[in-house]
């Protein structure tokens, strides 16, 4: 650790949040320039939309989205047209502020007129998106999947996907959205940071029970119910590859601007966190990409009111230690030389 700056050149530089050091002339850095900007909600939606316009069938793994405030009139018009052509369509939408995380500022609406316009939309852009009303449930609960993806190189494009990830569960049984339950975050949002505050959150020492489980334990369960787990994995792999392809052109522009070809500089790699929701029919849908996924392997426990202690979390440890270990093995400079 170099809290006051680094003196000696290194093989691998592990930056905490983003690529920020322009004085590295060799070695490898664990962040790509511009990645944080590229995976923000608005930028990601824009990049995927460009590809959806070109290849609508290939990019149907991302919910239909509109960027606010600029596309508010388009959103209102399109929804009205779709409702006119199919009066039985009773959609729900989810509004997510740009740059938000951990469920911050997110809310559900039934109609475009329900968007909260009170100043914040003007000052803070957001994405409004079709809400996936029929997610796959396990134990009657909605859950999402966090998968770890290593972007090993942009040119040539090299991508690795960790075989295990995390499944993060809601803490209230799921019901399809109605005006009555729209506000129930423990039913609709799978964020760990929200559900941890529900009285129903279960910390478990086992990887296949509780409110946070391994993805492999879910796959086992699905497979025992007769689901085609091989097809699911292959759909997830294409979702990941296509998402990174959508980000690649702009990432290359950032790369060339920060690390111009021909000048001494590092190469880059990055661990990305992909948040994916499975629909009832097992189709994976992309929710978002995190440029700086949490690698914590502990969680806080309240010993007595106001007194907290960090305790190990076996599920996080099982998944995340493997991700870091395999990343370091793949990026090992000795390996490169060989
Ligand atoms: P944040 O960065 O704040 O976590 P997300 O885009 O991951 O924002 O959304 C938060 C949660 O909301 C997700 O984990 C998921 O449970 C739910 N969610 C987000 N988008 C959708 C959607 N289109 N359909 C259904 N649920 C969604």
Short mmCIF file of C-alpha atoms and ligand atoms in Angstrom, two decimals:
data_model
loop_
_atom_site.label_atom_id
_atom_site.label_comp_id
_atom_site.label_asym_id
_atom_site.label_seq_id
_atom_site.Cartn_x
_atom_site.Cartn_y
_atom_site.Cartn_z
CA UNK A 1 0.00 0.00 0.00
CA UNK A 2 1.25 3.46 -0.93
CA UNK A 3 -1.02 5.96 0.82
CA UNK A 4 1.38 8.84 0.07
CA UNK A 5 2.37 7.96 -3.47
CA UNK A 6 4.45 5.24 -5.03
CA UNK A 7 8.19 5.20 -5.55
CA UNK A 8 9.19 1.94 -7.20
CA UNK A 9 7.79 0.58 -10.46
CA UNK A 10 5.47 -2.42 -9.96
CA UNK A 11 4.32 -5.41 -12.01
CA UNK A 12 0.70 -4.91 -11.05
CA UNK A 13 -0.89 -1.71 -9.76
CA UNK A 14 -4.15 -2.19 -7.87
CA UNK A 15 -6.08 1.07 -7.83
CA UNK A 16 -8.92 1.42 -5.35
CA UNK A 17 -11.59 3.16 -7.41
CA UNK A 18 -10.62 4.21 -10.93
CA UNK A 19 -7.67 4.70 -13.28
CA UNK A 20 -6.08 7.92 -12.07
CA UNK A 21 -2.29 7.76 -12.17
CA UNK A 22 -0.72 9.17 -15.30
CA UNK A 23 2.81 8.53 -14.06
CA UNK A 24 2.91 4.79 -14.71
CA UNK A 25 5.21 3.77 -17.54
CA UNK A 26 5.14 -0.02 -17.41
CA UNK A 27 3.34 -2.94 -15.76
CA UNK A 28 -0.38 -3.49 -15.55
CA UNK A 29 -3.12 -1.43 -13.90
CA UNK A 30 -6.36 -2.99 -12.65
CA UNK A 31 -8.58 -0.25 -14.12
CA UNK A 32 -9.27 0.99 -17.64
CA UNK A 33 -9.39 4.75 -18.24
CA UNK A 34 -13.01 5.84 -18.73
CA UNK A 35 -14.63 2.64 -17.43
CA UNK A 36 -16.40 4.37 -14.52
CA UNK A 37 -17.92 6.89 -16.94
CA UNK A 38 -18.88 4.20 -19.48
CA UNK A 39 -20.86 2.04 -17.05
CA UNK A 40 -22.89 4.85 -15.48
CA UNK A 41 -26.59 4.20 -16.01
CA UNK A 42 -27.10 6.85 -18.71
CA UNK A 43 -23.92 6.04 -20.68
CA UNK A 44 -24.50 2.29 -20.54
CA UNK A 45 -28.10 2.73 -21.70
CA UNK A 46 -26.94 4.92 -24.58
CA UNK A 47 -24.22 2.46 -25.64
CA UNK A 48 -26.62 -0.51 -25.53
CA UNK A 49 -29.31 1.49 -27.36
CA UNK A 50 -26.89 2.18 -30.25
CA UNK A 51 -26.40 -1.56 -30.59
CA UNK A 52 -30.13 -2.26 -30.15
CA UNK A 53 -30.83 0.05 -33.10
CA UNK A 54 -28.34 -1.89 -35.23
CA UNK A 55 -28.99 -5.43 -33.95
CA UNK A 56 -32.37 -5.47 -32.18
CA UNK A 57 -32.55 -9.24 -31.77
CA UNK A 58 -28.99 -9.63 -30.51
CA UNK A 59 -29.45 -6.91 -27.88
CA UNK A 60 -32.86 -7.88 -26.50
CA UNK A 61 -31.33 -8.67 -23.08
CA UNK A 62 -31.60 -5.07 -21.87
CA UNK A 63 -34.98 -3.60 -20.82
CA UNK A 64 -36.39 -0.84 -23.00
CA UNK A 65 -35.01 2.40 -21.51
CA UNK A 66 -35.31 6.16 -21.91
CA UNK A 67 -32.86 8.80 -20.76
CA UNK A 68 -34.24 11.63 -18.65
CA UNK A 69 -34.76 14.51 -18.89
CA UNK A 70 -34.01 14.66 -22.63
CA UNK A 71 -36.23 11.73 -23.65
CA UNK A 72 -39.17 12.45 -21.37
CA UNK A 73 -41.45 13.56 -24.26
CA UNK A 74 -40.37 10.49 -26.27
CA UNK A 75 -41.08 8.24 -23.27
CA UNK A 76 -44.57 9.73 -22.82
CA UNK A 77 -45.36 9.42 -26.55
CA UNK A 78 -44.04 5.88 -26.97
CA UNK A 79 -45.88 4.57 -23.92
CA UNK A 80 -49.11 6.21 -25.08
CA UNK A 81 -48.72 4.66 -28.54
CA UNK A 82 -48.00 1.21 -27.13
CA UNK A 83 -50.98 1.43 -24.78
CA UNK A 84 -53.23 2.53 -27.67
CA UNK A 85 -52.16 -0.38 -29.81
CA UNK A 86 -52.50 -2.89 -26.95
CA UNK A 87 -55.01 -1.79 -24.29
CA UNK A 88 -54.29 -4.93 -22.22
CA UNK A 89 -50.65 -3.78 -21.70
CA UNK A 90 -50.34 -2.65 -18.07
CA UNK A 91 -46.67 -1.79 -17.72
CA UNK A 92 -44.61 -0.76 -14.71
CA UNK A 93 -41.46 1.36 -15.01
CA UNK A 94 -38.44 1.79 -12.77
CA UNK A 95 -36.73 5.19 -12.47
CA UNK A 96 -33.02 5.16 -11.58
CA UNK A 97 -30.93 8.31 -11.02
CA UNK A 98 -27.68 8.38 -13.01
CA UNK A 99 -24.60 7.66 -10.95
CA UNK A 100 -26.71 6.20 -8.16
CA UNK A 101 -25.92 2.87 -6.55
CA UNK A 102 -27.27 0.61 -3.81
CA UNK A 103 -30.85 1.33 -4.82
CA UNK A 104 -30.38 5.01 -3.98
CA UNK A 105 -33.23 7.20 -5.32
CA UNK A 106 -34.88 4.34 -7.26
CA UNK A 107 -38.70 4.16 -7.49
CA UNK A 108 -41.39 2.38 -9.47
CA UNK A 109 -44.20 4.03 -11.43
CA UNK A 110 -47.22 2.86 -13.38
CA UNK A 111 -47.56 5.89 -15.63
CA UNK A 112 -45.13 8.41 -17.18
CA UNK A 113 -47.00 11.21 -15.39
CA UNK A 114 -45.80 9.76 -12.06
CA UNK A 115 -42.17 10.77 -12.68
CA UNK A 116 -41.05 13.00 -9.84
CA UNK A 117 -40.19 16.27 -11.52
CA UNK A 118 -39.49 18.29 -8.40
CA UNK A 119 -36.20 19.87 -9.44
CA UNK A 120 -34.17 16.68 -9.15
CA UNK A 121 -34.73 15.40 -12.71
CA UNK A 122 -33.44 18.70 -14.05
CA UNK A 123 -30.31 18.62 -11.95
CA UNK A 124 -29.76 14.87 -11.97
CA UNK A 125 -30.20 12.79 -15.12
CA UNK A 126 -31.85 9.40 -14.78
CA UNK A 127 -32.86 6.32 -16.72
CA UNK A 128 -36.45 5.13 -16.81
CA UNK A 129 -36.82 1.53 -17.80
CA UNK A 130 -39.45 -1.10 -18.35
CA UNK A 131 -39.79 -3.05 -15.09
CA UNK A 132 -39.44 -6.82 -15.42
CA UNK A 133 -42.66 -7.95 -13.75
CA UNK A 134 -42.14 -11.70 -13.96
CA UNK A 135 -38.74 -12.52 -12.49
CA UNK A 136 -37.73 -16.06 -11.60
CA UNK A 137 -38.49 -16.68 -7.92
CA UNK A 138 -36.74 -19.00 -5.50
CA UNK A 139 -38.51 -19.66 -2.19
CA UNK A 140 -41.12 -17.11 -3.41
CA UNK A 141 -38.46 -14.37 -3.38
CA UNK A 142 -37.02 -12.19 -6.14
CA UNK A 143 -33.22 -12.34 -6.47
CA UNK A 144 -30.55 -11.07 -8.81
CA UNK A 145 -27.15 -12.38 -9.78
CA UNK A 146 -23.79 -10.63 -9.40
CA UNK A 147 -21.23 -12.13 -11.75
CA UNK A 148 -17.57 -11.15 -11.89
CA UNK A 149 -16.06 -10.59 -15.31
CA UNK A 150 -12.40 -9.97 -16.02
CA UNK A 151 -11.73 -7.74 -19.01
CA UNK A 152 -8.18 -8.90 -19.56
CA UNK A 153 -7.46 -6.86 -22.64
CA UNK A 154 -9.30 -4.58 -25.07
CA UNK A 155 -7.12 -5.26 -28.07
CA UNK A 156 -7.36 -8.18 -28.68
CA UNK A 157 -10.63 -8.45 -26.75
CA UNK A 158 -10.15 -11.01 -23.98
CA UNK A 159 -12.94 -11.68 -21.47
CA UNK A 160 -13.12 -14.19 -18.60
CA UNK A 161 -16.25 -14.92 -16.57
CA UNK A 162 -16.00 -16.33 -13.06
CA UNK A 163 -17.88 -19.62 -12.80
CA UNK A 164 -19.45 -18.68 -9.51
CA UNK A 165 -21.12 -15.46 -8.44
CA UNK A 166 -23.55 -14.24 -5.82
CA UNK A 167 -27.35 -14.34 -5.69
CA UNK A 168 -28.83 -11.56 -3.64
CA UNK A 169 -32.33 -12.05 -2.33
CA UNK A 170 -35.22 -9.78 -1.49
CA UNK A 171 -36.60 -10.18 2.00
CA UNK A 172 -40.37 -9.93 1.34
CA UNK A 173 -42.24 -12.49 -0.82
CA UNK A 174 -42.63 -11.19 -4.37
CA UNK A 175 -45.90 -10.01 -5.87
CA UNK A 176 -46.31 -8.48 -9.29
CA UNK A 177 -46.34 -4.69 -9.00
CA UNK A 178 -49.63 -3.02 -8.08
CA UNK A 179 -50.28 0.55 -6.97
CA UNK A 180 -50.43 -0.81 -3.42
CA UNK A 181 -47.05 -2.58 -3.33
CA UNK A 182 -44.97 -0.33 -5.65
CA UNK A 183 -43.23 1.25 -2.67
CA UNK A 184 -42.19 -1.98 -0.98
CA UNK A 185 -38.45 -1.99 -1.62
CA UNK A 186 -37.86 -5.29 0.22
CA UNK A 187 -40.18 -6.94 -2.32
CA UNK A 188 -38.96 -5.30 -5.53
CA UNK A 189 -35.29 -4.30 -5.09
CA UNK A 190 -32.65 -6.95 -4.52
CA UNK A 191 -29.90 -4.60 -3.26
CA UNK A 192 -28.01 -6.08 -0.32
CA UNK A 193 -27.53 -2.58 1.12
CA UNK A 194 -31.33 -2.15 1.38
CA UNK A 195 -32.41 -5.64 2.41
CA UNK A 196 -29.81 -5.84 5.17
CA UNK A 197 -32.02 -3.34 7.02
CA UNK A 198 -35.08 -5.58 6.80
CA UNK A 199 -35.81 -7.60 9.90
CA UNK A 200 -36.08 -10.66 7.61
CA UNK A 201 -32.49 -10.63 6.31
CA UNK A 202 -30.83 -14.00 6.95
CA UNK A 203 -27.05 -14.19 7.34
CA UNK A 204 -26.14 -17.77 6.69
CA UNK A 205 -22.95 -19.75 7.10
CA UNK A 206 -24.09 -22.01 4.30
CA UNK A 207 -23.71 -20.94 0.65
CA UNK A 208 -27.14 -22.30 -0.36
CA UNK A 209 -29.47 -20.73 2.18
CA UNK A 210 -30.09 -17.22 3.50
CA UNK A 211 -30.38 -13.84 1.79
CA UNK A 212 -27.04 -14.09 -0.05
CA UNK A 213 -26.14 -17.37 -1.73
CA UNK A 214 -23.74 -18.59 -4.38
CA UNK A 215 -25.04 -18.58 -7.95
CA UNK A 216 -23.86 -22.18 -8.30
CA UNK A 217 -26.26 -23.23 -5.51
CA UNK A 218 -29.13 -21.67 -7.49
CA UNK A 219 -28.01 -23.45 -10.64
CA UNK A 220 -27.99 -26.76 -8.75
CA UNK A 221 -31.53 -26.14 -7.64
CA UNK A 222 -32.68 -25.16 -11.12
CA UNK A 223 -30.99 -28.16 -12.62
CA UNK A 224 -32.73 -30.49 -10.14
CA UNK A 225 -36.05 -28.93 -11.29
CA UNK A 226 -35.12 -29.91 -14.87
CA UNK A 227 -34.02 -26.47 -16.12
CA UNK A 228 -31.58 -26.25 -19.04
CA UNK A 229 -28.65 -24.80 -17.09
CA UNK A 230 -26.22 -25.17 -20.01
CA UNK A 231 -28.40 -22.93 -22.18
CA UNK A 232 -28.70 -20.43 -19.32
CA UNK A 233 -24.90 -20.20 -19.04
CA UNK A 234 -24.51 -19.80 -22.76
CA UNK A 235 -27.11 -16.96 -22.74
CA UNK A 236 -25.27 -15.29 -19.86
CA UNK A 237 -21.95 -15.55 -21.69
CA UNK A 238 -23.39 -13.90 -24.81
CA UNK A 239 -24.99 -11.16 -22.71
CA UNK A 240 -21.59 -10.38 -21.14
CA UNK A 241 -19.68 -10.42 -24.42
CA UNK A 242 -22.26 -8.29 -26.25
CA UNK A 243 -22.38 -5.75 -23.41
CA UNK A 244 -18.59 -5.34 -23.48
CA UNK A 245 -18.66 -5.07 -27.28
CA UNK A 246 -21.15 -2.20 -26.90
CA UNK A 247 -18.72 -0.38 -24.57
CA UNK A 248 -15.56 -1.10 -26.55
CA UNK A 249 -15.48 1.74 -29.13
CA UNK A 250 -15.59 4.48 -26.50
CA UNK A 251 -13.29 2.60 -24.13
CA UNK A 252 -10.69 2.56 -26.90
CA UNK A 253 -11.00 6.33 -27.30
CA UNK A 254 -10.39 6.81 -23.55
CA UNK A 255 -7.49 4.35 -23.68
CA UNK A 256 -5.74 6.08 -26.55
CA UNK A 257 -6.18 9.44 -24.94
CA UNK A 258 -4.71 8.38 -21.56
CA UNK A 259 -2.17 5.85 -22.84
CA UNK A 260 -1.25 6.91 -26.39
CA UNK A 261 0.18 4.19 -28.61
CA UNK A 262 3.97 4.39 -28.97
CA UNK A 263 4.51 6.10 -25.59
CA UNK A 264 5.65 4.08 -22.58
CA UNK A 265 2.65 3.24 -20.43
CA UNK A 266 0.97 0.37 -18.63
CA UNK A 267 -1.52 -2.14 -20.00
CA UNK A 268 -4.90 -2.40 -18.27
CA UNK A 269 -7.27 -5.05 -17.00
CA UNK A 270 -10.40 -4.77 -14.88
CA UNK A 271 -12.79 -6.84 -12.81
CA UNK A 272 -16.37 -5.79 -13.57
CA UNK A 273 -19.49 -6.70 -11.59
CA UNK A 274 -22.42 -7.66 -13.84
CA UNK A 275 -25.88 -7.47 -12.25
CA UNK A 276 -28.30 -9.80 -14.01
CA UNK A 277 -31.95 -10.64 -13.40
CA UNK A 278 -33.41 -13.96 -14.54
CA UNK A 279 -36.89 -13.83 -15.95
CA UNK A 280 -39.42 -16.56 -15.12
CA UNK A 281 -38.62 -18.22 -18.48
CA UNK A 282 -34.89 -18.21 -17.46
CA UNK A 283 -33.92 -15.47 -19.89
CA UNK A 284 -31.10 -13.38 -18.34
CA UNK A 285 -31.58 -9.60 -18.46
CA UNK A 286 -28.80 -7.08 -17.82
CA UNK A 287 -29.55 -4.61 -15.02
CA UNK A 288 -26.23 -2.86 -14.72
CA UNK A 289 -22.45 -3.07 -14.77
CA UNK A 290 -20.27 -2.02 -11.83
CA UNK A 291 -16.76 -0.74 -12.49
CA UNK A 292 -15.77 -1.06 -8.86
CA UNK A 293 -17.57 -4.09 -7.42
CA UNK A 294 -17.25 -4.55 -3.67
CA UNK A 295 -14.64 -7.14 -2.74
CA UNK A 296 -15.58 -7.17 0.95
CA UNK A 297 -15.62 -10.60 2.52
CA UNK A 298 -17.02 -9.44 5.84
CA UNK A 299 -20.27 -7.95 6.95
CA UNK A 300 -21.19 -5.80 9.90
CA UNK A 301 -23.04 -7.34 12.79
CA UNK A 302 -24.76 -5.32 15.50
CA UNK A 303 -23.61 -6.84 18.79
CA UNK A 304 -25.67 -4.54 20.95
CA UNK A 305 -27.53 -1.35 19.98
CA UNK A 306 -25.03 0.89 18.17
CA UNK A 307 -22.08 -1.50 18.63
CA UNK A 308 -20.94 -3.12 15.39
CA UNK A 309 -18.36 -5.77 14.64
CA UNK A 310 -17.02 -7.08 11.32
CA UNK A 311 -17.63 -10.80 10.97
CA UNK A 312 -16.52 -13.09 8.10
CA UNK A 313 -19.09 -13.82 5.40
CA UNK A 314 -18.44 -17.35 4.05
CA UNK A 315 -20.48 -16.80 0.84
CA UNK A 316 -18.58 -13.64 -0.09
CA UNK A 317 -15.30 -15.28 0.78
CA UNK A 318 -15.94 -18.35 -1.34
CA UNK A 319 -16.77 -16.31 -4.44
CA UNK A 320 -14.55 -13.23 -4.15
CA UNK A 321 -11.30 -14.86 -3.04
CA UNK A 322 -11.51 -17.10 -6.11
CA UNK A 323 -12.12 -14.07 -8.36
CA UNK A 324 -9.07 -12.18 -7.06
CA UNK A 325 -6.87 -15.29 -7.04
CA UNK A 326 -7.76 -16.25 -10.62
CA UNK A 327 -7.40 -12.65 -11.80
CA UNK A 328 -3.89 -12.45 -10.37
CA UNK A 329 -3.03 -15.80 -11.93
CA UNK A 330 -4.30 -14.68 -15.32
CA UNK A 331 -2.45 -11.35 -15.11
CA UNK A 332 0.75 -12.87 -13.64
CA UNK A 333 3.68 -11.10 -15.32
CA UNK A 334 5.78 -14.30 -15.15
CA UNK A 335 3.05 -16.06 -17.11
CA UNK A 336 3.15 -13.31 -19.72
CA UNK A 337 6.92 -13.70 -20.17
CA UNK A 338 6.60 -17.48 -20.57
P1 LIG B 1 -28.34 0.31 -8.21
O1 LIG B 1 -27.08 0.67 -8.90
O2 LIG B 1 -28.88 1.44 -7.40
O3 LIG B 1 -28.26 -0.99 -7.46
P2 LIG B 1 -29.85 -1.20 -10.21
O4 LIG B 1 -30.02 -0.85 -11.64
O5 LIG B 1 -28.97 -2.36 -9.91
O6 LIG B 1 -29.41 0.11 -9.41
O7 LIG B 1 -31.30 -1.48 -9.62
C1 LIG B 1 -31.51 -1.80 -8.26
C2 LIG B 1 -32.39 -3.02 -8.13
O8 LIG B 1 -33.66 -2.78 -8.73
C3 LIG B 1 -31.85 -4.24 -8.86
O9 LIG B 1 -30.94 -4.93 -8.06
C4 LIG B 1 -33.12 -5.02 -9.13
O10 LIG B 1 -33.51 -5.78 -8.02
C5 LIG B 1 -34.15 -3.94 -9.36
N1 LIG B 1 -34.29 -3.62 -10.80
C6 LIG B 1 -33.54 -2.74 -11.50
N2 LIG B 1 -33.96 -2.64 -12.78
C7 LIG B 1 -35.01 -3.49 -12.90
C8 LIG B 1 -35.88 -3.83 -13.97
N3 LIG B 1 -35.78 -3.26 -15.18
N4 LIG B 1 -36.85 -4.75 -13.73
C9 LIG B 1 -36.98 -5.32 -12.51
N5 LIG B 1 -36.20 -5.03 -11.46
C10 LIG B 1 -35.22 -4.12 -11.63
#
